[in-house]
Coordinates of C-alpha atoms in Angstrom, one line a residue:
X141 CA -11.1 80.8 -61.0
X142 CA -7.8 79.3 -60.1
X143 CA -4.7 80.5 -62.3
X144 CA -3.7 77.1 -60.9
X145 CA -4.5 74.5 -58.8
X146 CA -3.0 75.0 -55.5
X147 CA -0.7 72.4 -53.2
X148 CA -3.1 71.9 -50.7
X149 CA -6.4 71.1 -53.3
X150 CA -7.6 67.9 -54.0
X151 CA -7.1 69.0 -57.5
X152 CA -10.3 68.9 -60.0
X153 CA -12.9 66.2 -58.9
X154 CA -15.5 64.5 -61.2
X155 CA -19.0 63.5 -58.8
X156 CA -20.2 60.0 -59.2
X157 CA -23.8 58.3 -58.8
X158 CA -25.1 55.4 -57.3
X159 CA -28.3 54.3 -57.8
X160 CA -29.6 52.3 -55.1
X161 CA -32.5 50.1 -55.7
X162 CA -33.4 48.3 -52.0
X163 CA -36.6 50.6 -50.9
X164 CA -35.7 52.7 -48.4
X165 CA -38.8 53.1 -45.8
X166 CA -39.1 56.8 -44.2
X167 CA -40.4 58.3 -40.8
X168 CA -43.0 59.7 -43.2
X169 CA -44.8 56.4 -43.3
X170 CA -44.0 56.3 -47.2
X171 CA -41.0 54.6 -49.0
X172 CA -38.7 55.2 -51.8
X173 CA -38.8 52.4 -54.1
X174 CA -35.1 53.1 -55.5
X175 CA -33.5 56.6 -55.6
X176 CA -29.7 58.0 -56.6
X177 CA -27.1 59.5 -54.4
X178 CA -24.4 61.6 -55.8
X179 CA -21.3 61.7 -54.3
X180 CA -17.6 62.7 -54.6
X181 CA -14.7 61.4 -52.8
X182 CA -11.8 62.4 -52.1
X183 CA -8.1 60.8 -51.4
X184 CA -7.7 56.6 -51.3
X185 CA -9.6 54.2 -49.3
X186 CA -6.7 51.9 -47.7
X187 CA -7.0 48.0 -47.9
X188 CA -9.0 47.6 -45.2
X189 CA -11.3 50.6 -45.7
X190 CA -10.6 51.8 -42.1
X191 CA -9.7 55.5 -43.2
X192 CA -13.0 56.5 -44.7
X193 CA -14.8 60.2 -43.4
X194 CA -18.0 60.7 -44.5
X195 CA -18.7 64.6 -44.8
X196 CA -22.6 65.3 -44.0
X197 CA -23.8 68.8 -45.2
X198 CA -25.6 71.2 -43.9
X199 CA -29.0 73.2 -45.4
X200 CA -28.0 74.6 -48.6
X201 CA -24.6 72.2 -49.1
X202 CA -24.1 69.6 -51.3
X203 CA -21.8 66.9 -52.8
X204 CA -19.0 69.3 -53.5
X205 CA -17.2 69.9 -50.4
X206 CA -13.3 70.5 -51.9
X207 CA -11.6 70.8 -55.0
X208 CA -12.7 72.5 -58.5
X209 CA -15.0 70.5 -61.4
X210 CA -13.0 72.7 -64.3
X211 CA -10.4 75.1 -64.1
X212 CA -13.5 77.5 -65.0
X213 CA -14.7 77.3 -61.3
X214 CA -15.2 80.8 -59.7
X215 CA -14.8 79.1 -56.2
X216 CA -13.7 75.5 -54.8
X217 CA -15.7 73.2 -52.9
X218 CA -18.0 74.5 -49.9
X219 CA -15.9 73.3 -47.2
X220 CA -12.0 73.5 -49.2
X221 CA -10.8 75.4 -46.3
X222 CA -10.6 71.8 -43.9
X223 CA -10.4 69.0 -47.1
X224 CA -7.2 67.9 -48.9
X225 CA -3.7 67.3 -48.5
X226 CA -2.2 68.8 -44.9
X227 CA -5.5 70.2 -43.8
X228 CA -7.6 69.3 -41.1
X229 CA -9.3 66.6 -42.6
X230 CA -5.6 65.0 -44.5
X231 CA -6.4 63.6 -48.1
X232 CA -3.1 62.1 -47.5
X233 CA -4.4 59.9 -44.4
X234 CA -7.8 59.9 -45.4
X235 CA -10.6 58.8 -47.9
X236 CA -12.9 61.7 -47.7
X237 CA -17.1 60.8 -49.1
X238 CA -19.6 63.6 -49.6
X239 CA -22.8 63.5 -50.8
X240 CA -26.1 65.4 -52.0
X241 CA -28.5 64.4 -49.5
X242 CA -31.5 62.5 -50.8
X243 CA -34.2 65.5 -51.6
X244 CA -31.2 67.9 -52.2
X245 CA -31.4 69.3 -55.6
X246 CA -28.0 68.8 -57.1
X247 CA -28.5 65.8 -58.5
X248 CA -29.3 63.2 -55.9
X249 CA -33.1 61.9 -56.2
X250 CA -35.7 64.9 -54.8
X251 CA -38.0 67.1 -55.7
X252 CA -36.3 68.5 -58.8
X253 CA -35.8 64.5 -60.4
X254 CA -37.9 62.7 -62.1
X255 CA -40.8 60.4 -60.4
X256 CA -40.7 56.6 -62.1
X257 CA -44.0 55.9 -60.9
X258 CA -45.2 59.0 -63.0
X259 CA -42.6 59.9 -65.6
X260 CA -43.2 63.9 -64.1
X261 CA -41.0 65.7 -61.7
X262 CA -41.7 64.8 -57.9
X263 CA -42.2 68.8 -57.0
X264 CA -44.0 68.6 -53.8
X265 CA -44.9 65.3 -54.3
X266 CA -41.3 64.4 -52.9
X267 CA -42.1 63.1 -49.0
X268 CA -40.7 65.0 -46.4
X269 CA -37.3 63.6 -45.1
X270 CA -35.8 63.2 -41.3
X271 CA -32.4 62.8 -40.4
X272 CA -32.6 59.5 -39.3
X273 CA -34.0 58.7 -43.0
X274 CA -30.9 60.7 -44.4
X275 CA -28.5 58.8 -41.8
X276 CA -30.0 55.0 -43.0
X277 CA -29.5 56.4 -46.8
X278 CA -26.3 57.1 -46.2
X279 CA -25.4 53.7 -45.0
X280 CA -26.7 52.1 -47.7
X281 CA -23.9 54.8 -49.7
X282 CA -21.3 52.9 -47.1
X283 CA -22.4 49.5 -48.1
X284 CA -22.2 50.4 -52.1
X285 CA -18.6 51.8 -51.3
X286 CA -17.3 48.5 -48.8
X287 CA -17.0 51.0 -45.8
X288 CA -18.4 49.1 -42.7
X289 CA -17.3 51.8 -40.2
X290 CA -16.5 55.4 -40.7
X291 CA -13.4 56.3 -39.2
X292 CA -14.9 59.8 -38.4
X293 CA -18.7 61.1 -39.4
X294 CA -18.1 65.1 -39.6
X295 CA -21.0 68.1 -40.3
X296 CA -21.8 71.4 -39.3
X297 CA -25.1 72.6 -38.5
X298 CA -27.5 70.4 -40.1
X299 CA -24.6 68.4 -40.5
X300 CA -23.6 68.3 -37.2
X301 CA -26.9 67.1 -36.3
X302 CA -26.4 63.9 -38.9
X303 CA -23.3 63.2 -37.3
X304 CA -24.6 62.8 -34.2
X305 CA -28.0 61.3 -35.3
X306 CA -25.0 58.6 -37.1
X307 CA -23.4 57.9 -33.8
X308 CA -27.0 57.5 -31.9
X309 CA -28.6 54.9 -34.7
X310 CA -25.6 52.9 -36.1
X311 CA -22.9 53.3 -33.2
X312 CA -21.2 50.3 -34.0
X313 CA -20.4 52.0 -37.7
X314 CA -19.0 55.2 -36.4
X315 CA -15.6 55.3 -34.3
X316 CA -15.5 59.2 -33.7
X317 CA -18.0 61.8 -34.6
X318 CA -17.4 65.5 -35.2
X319 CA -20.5 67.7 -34.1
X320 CA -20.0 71.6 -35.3
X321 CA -22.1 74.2 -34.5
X322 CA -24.7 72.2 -33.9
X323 CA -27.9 71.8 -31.3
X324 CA -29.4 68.5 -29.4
X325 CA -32.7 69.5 -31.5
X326 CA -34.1 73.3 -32.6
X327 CA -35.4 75.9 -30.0
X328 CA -38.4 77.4 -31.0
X329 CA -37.4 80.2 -32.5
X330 CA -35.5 78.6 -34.7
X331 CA -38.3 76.7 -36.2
X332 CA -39.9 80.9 -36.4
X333 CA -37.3 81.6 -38.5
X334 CA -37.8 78.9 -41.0
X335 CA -41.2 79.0 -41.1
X336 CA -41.1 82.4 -41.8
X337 CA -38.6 81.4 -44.8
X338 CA -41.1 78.6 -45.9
X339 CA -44.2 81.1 -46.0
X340 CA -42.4 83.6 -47.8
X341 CA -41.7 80.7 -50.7
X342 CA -45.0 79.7 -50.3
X343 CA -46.5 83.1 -50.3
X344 CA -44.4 83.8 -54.0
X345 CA -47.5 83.7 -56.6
X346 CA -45.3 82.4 -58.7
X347 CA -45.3 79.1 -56.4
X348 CA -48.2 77.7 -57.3
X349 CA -48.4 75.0 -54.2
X350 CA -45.0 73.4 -55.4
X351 CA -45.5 72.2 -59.2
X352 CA -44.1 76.0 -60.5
X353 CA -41.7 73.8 -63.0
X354 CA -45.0 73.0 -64.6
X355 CA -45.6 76.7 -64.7
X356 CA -42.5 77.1 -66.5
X357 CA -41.2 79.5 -63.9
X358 CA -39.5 79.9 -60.4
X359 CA -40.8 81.6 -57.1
X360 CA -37.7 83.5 -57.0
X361 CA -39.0 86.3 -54.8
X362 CA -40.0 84.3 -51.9
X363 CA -37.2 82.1 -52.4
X364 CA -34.9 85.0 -52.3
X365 CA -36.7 86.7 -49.3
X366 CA -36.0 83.2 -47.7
X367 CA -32.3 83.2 -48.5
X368 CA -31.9 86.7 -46.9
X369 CA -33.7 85.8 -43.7
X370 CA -31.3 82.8 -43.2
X371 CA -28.3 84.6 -44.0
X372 CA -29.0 87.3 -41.5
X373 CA -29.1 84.0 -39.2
X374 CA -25.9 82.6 -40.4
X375 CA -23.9 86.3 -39.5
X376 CA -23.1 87.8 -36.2
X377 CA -24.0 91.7 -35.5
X378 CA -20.6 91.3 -35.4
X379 CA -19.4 90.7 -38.4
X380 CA -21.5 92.7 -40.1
X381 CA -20.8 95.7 -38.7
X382 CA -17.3 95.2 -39.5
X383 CA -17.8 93.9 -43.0
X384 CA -20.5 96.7 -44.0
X385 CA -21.4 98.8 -40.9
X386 CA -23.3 101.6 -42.0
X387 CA -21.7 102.1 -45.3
X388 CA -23.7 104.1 -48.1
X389 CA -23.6 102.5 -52.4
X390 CA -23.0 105.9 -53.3
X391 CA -21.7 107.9 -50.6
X392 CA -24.9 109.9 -49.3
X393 CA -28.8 109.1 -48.6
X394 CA -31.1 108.9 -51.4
X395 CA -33.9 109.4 -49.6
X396 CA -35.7 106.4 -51.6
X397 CA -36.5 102.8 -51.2
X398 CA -34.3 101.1 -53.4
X399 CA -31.2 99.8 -52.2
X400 CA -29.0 102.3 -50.2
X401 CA -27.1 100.7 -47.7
X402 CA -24.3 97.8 -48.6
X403 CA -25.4 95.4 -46.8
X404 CA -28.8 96.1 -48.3
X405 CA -26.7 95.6 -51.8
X406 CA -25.0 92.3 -50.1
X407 CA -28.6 90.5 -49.1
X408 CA -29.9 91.4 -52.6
X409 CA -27.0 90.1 -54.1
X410 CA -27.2 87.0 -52.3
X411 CA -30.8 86.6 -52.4
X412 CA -30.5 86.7 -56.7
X413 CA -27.7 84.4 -56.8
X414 CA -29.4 81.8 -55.1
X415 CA -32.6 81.6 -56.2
X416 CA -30.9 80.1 -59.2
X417 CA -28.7 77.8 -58.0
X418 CA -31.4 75.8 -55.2
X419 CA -34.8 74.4 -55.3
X420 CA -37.7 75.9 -53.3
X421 CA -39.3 72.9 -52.6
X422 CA -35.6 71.2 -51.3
X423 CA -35.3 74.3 -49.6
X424 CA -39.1 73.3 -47.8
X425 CA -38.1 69.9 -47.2
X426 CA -34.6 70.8 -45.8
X427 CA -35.8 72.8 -43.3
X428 CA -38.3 70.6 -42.5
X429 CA -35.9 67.8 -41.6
X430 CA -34.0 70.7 -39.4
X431 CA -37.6 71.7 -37.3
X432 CA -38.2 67.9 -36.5
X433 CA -34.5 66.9 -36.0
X434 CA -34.8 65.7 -32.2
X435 CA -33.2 62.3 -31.4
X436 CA -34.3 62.5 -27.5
X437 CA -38.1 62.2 -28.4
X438 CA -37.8 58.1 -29.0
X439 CA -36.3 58.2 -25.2
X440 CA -38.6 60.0 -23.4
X441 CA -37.2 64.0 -24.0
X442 CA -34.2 62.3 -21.7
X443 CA -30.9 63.5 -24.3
X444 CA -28.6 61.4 -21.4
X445 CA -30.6 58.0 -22.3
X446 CA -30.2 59.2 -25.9
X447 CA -26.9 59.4 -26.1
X448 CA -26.0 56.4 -23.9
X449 CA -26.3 54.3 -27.2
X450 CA -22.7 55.9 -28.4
X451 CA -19.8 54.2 -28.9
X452 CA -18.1 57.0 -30.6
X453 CA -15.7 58.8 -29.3
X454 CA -16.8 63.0 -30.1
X455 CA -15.3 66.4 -30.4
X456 CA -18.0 69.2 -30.5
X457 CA -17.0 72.3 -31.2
X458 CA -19.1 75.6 -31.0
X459 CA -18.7 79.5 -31.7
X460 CA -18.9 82.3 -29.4
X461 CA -20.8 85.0 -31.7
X462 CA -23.1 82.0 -32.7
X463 CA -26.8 82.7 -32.2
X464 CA -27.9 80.6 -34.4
X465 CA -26.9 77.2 -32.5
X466 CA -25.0 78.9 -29.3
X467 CA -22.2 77.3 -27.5
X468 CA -24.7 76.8 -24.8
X469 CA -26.6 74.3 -27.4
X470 CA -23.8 72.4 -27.9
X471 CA -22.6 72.3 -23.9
X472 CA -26.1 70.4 -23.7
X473 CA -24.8 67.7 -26.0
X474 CA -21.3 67.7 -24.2
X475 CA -23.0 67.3 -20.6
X476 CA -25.1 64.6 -21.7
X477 CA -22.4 62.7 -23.3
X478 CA -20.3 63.2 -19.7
X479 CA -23.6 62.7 -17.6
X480 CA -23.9 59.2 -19.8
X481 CA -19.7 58.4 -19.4
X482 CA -19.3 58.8 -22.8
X483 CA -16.0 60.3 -24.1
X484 CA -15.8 63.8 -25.5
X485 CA -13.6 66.9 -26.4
X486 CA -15.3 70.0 -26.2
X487 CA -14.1 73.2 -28.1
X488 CA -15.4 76.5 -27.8
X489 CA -13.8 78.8 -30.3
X490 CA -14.0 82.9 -29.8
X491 CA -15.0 84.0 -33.6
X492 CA -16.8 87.0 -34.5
X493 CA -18.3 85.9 -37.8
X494 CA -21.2 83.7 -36.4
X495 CA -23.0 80.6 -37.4
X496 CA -20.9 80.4 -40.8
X497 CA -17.8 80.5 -38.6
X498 CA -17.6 76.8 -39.4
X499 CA -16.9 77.1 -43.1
X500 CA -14.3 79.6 -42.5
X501 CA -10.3 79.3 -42.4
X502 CA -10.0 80.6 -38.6
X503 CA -6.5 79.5 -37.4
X504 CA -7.6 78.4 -33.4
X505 CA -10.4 76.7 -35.0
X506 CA -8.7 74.4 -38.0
X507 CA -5.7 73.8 -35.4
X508 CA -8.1 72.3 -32.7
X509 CA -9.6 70.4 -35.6
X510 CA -6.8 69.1 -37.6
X511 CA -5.0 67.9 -34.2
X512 CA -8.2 65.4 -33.7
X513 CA -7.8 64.5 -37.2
X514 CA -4.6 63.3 -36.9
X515 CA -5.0 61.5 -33.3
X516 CA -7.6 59.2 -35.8
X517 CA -5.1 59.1 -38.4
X518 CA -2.3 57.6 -35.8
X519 CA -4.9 55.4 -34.3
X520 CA -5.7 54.2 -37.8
X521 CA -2.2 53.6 -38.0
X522 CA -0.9 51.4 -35.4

């Protein structure tokens, strides 16, 4: 917790919610009569609500990018290392919106809320979501807030891919879009990796095909098995080695099968902190949205037709020791964009900390991406 809050913090935030009643009709076939977004926002929308970012999360995000809810907090906002005033994405030039995706479980409607056609929690009743459904939710967000075009639509990973599913379905509402660590639509072993994750939740006994709330319990061992597959993902060899390498709890072998090694002590630690702070059957749906994320297949697998529809201009940045979503995933996006005339800025930054290299506070990195910023900032200005 913060002794105080720091210069550079947007300070202590409150989330809001907006409950949106227009049915929103998804991929699935099925639509949501009415549902709730939660949201929090950061900095001032100016008069003519041209300097508003919208901030698109990635698997296991959520509303709270930046700041602290109480002086109490153990840690800021997800992504406080680019949000607030003077940093990358400039609280002082910019009214910043964030929000828990529909079927997130942090307070926005999903499969942890309650059902009004039933009165009972939707569990895994909840339809699956795509990112085109999570892109046309958010723009009915936009229209609740008076912003007709985002100044910049900004993600990594699973956010990346909504910022560039924005800029393919409502290009006329986006002016630039930032694309992090991101991919043109999984490779297939990606979609191994979280299917693994999903059968070890659904696996967990303690599951019971999705209604375990009724059960009055959690499947917190598949959940948690889960968890520690994806964070192995989200980490380089790398940066592992040099954060644990082969370091022993207690300084010599047990010769045992309980936990030995530290990063044996880290996954654990990380598998039990999460299991209660996210839903299984979010975590299902979220990855679900990730394995059929794929904007090319309405144009014929051709990602150079796809992106034609852009108006935006782009920067896409990617991450050396990233394995998850290489830089060669992202170059795809880039030579499409060129291929289709489209204009773009491509970064490709040396990290050694992996897929989670977007969340951290590396200095090449946040000085590529605050100079974009403020080239919107100035254009905003004139």
């Amino acid at each position: 917790m913060p002794e105080s809050i720091p210069a550079d913090s947007v300070g202590l935030v409150k989330p809001s919610t907006i409950h949106i009643d227009i049915p929103l009709q998804l991929d699935c076939g099925k639509t949501l009569s009415s549902y709730d977004l939660v949201y929090e926002t950061y900095g001032s929308l100016n008069e003519d609500g041209s300097n508003a970012v919208l901030i698109c999360h990635a698997l296991s995000g959520d509303h709270h990018a930046a700041g602290y809810h109480t002086m109490e907090d153990r840690k800021p906002g997800w992504w406080d290392t680019a949000i607030g005033p003077g940093k990358a994405i400039d609280t002082n030039h910019f009214y910043v919106v964030c929000l828990n995706n529909l079927g997130g479980c942090k307070g926005s409607t999903g499969p942890n809320t309650i059902n009004p056609e039933t009165g009972e929690l939707f569990g895994p009743d909840f339809p699956i979501l795509t990112v085109p459904d999570w892109v046309r939710s958010q723009a009915m967000l936009a229209d609740r807030l008076g912003i007709q075009q985002w100044a910049a639509v900004i993600g990594g990973s699973l956010g990346g891919m909504q910022a560039l599913q924005w800029s393919i379905s409502l290009p006329e509402r986006v002016r630039h879009a930032i694309v992090i660590a991101a991919a043109p639509k999984l490779s297939a072993q990606n979609i191994a990796f979280n299917e693994v994750a999903r059968t070890a939740i659904k696996s967990d006994p303690d599951f019971h095909d999705g209604y375990y709330i009724k059960h009055n319990t959690l499947p917190r061992h598949g959940l948690g098995l889960a968890r520690m597959l994806g964070h192995i993902t989200y980490l380089s060899d790398e940066a592992m080695g040099e954060k644990f390498g082969r370091e022993l709890r207690n300084g010599a072998i047990q010769y045992g099968y309980d936990v030995e090694f530290q990063i044996e002590s880290y996954l654990r630690y990380q598998s039990t902190s999460f299991v209660e702070r996210f839903d299984a059957n979010t975590y299902l749906l979220m990855t679900k949205a990730l394995d059929y994320f794929d904007p090319a297949q309405d144009f014929n697998d051709d990602l150079v037709a796809t992106v034609d529809m852009i108006q935006a201009k782009s920067l896409i940045i990617s991450f050396t020791s990233d394995w998850r979503f290489s830089p060669e995933r992202s170059k795809e996006i880039v030579n499409a964009m060129l291929a289709a005339g489209k204009s773009v800025c491509y970064a490709e930054i040396e990290a050694h900390q992996g897929h989670d290299a977007f969340l951290m506070p590396i200095p090449r990195y946040l000085e590529i991406f605050g100079t974009y910023m403020q080239q919107i900032a100035a254009e905003g200005a004139k």
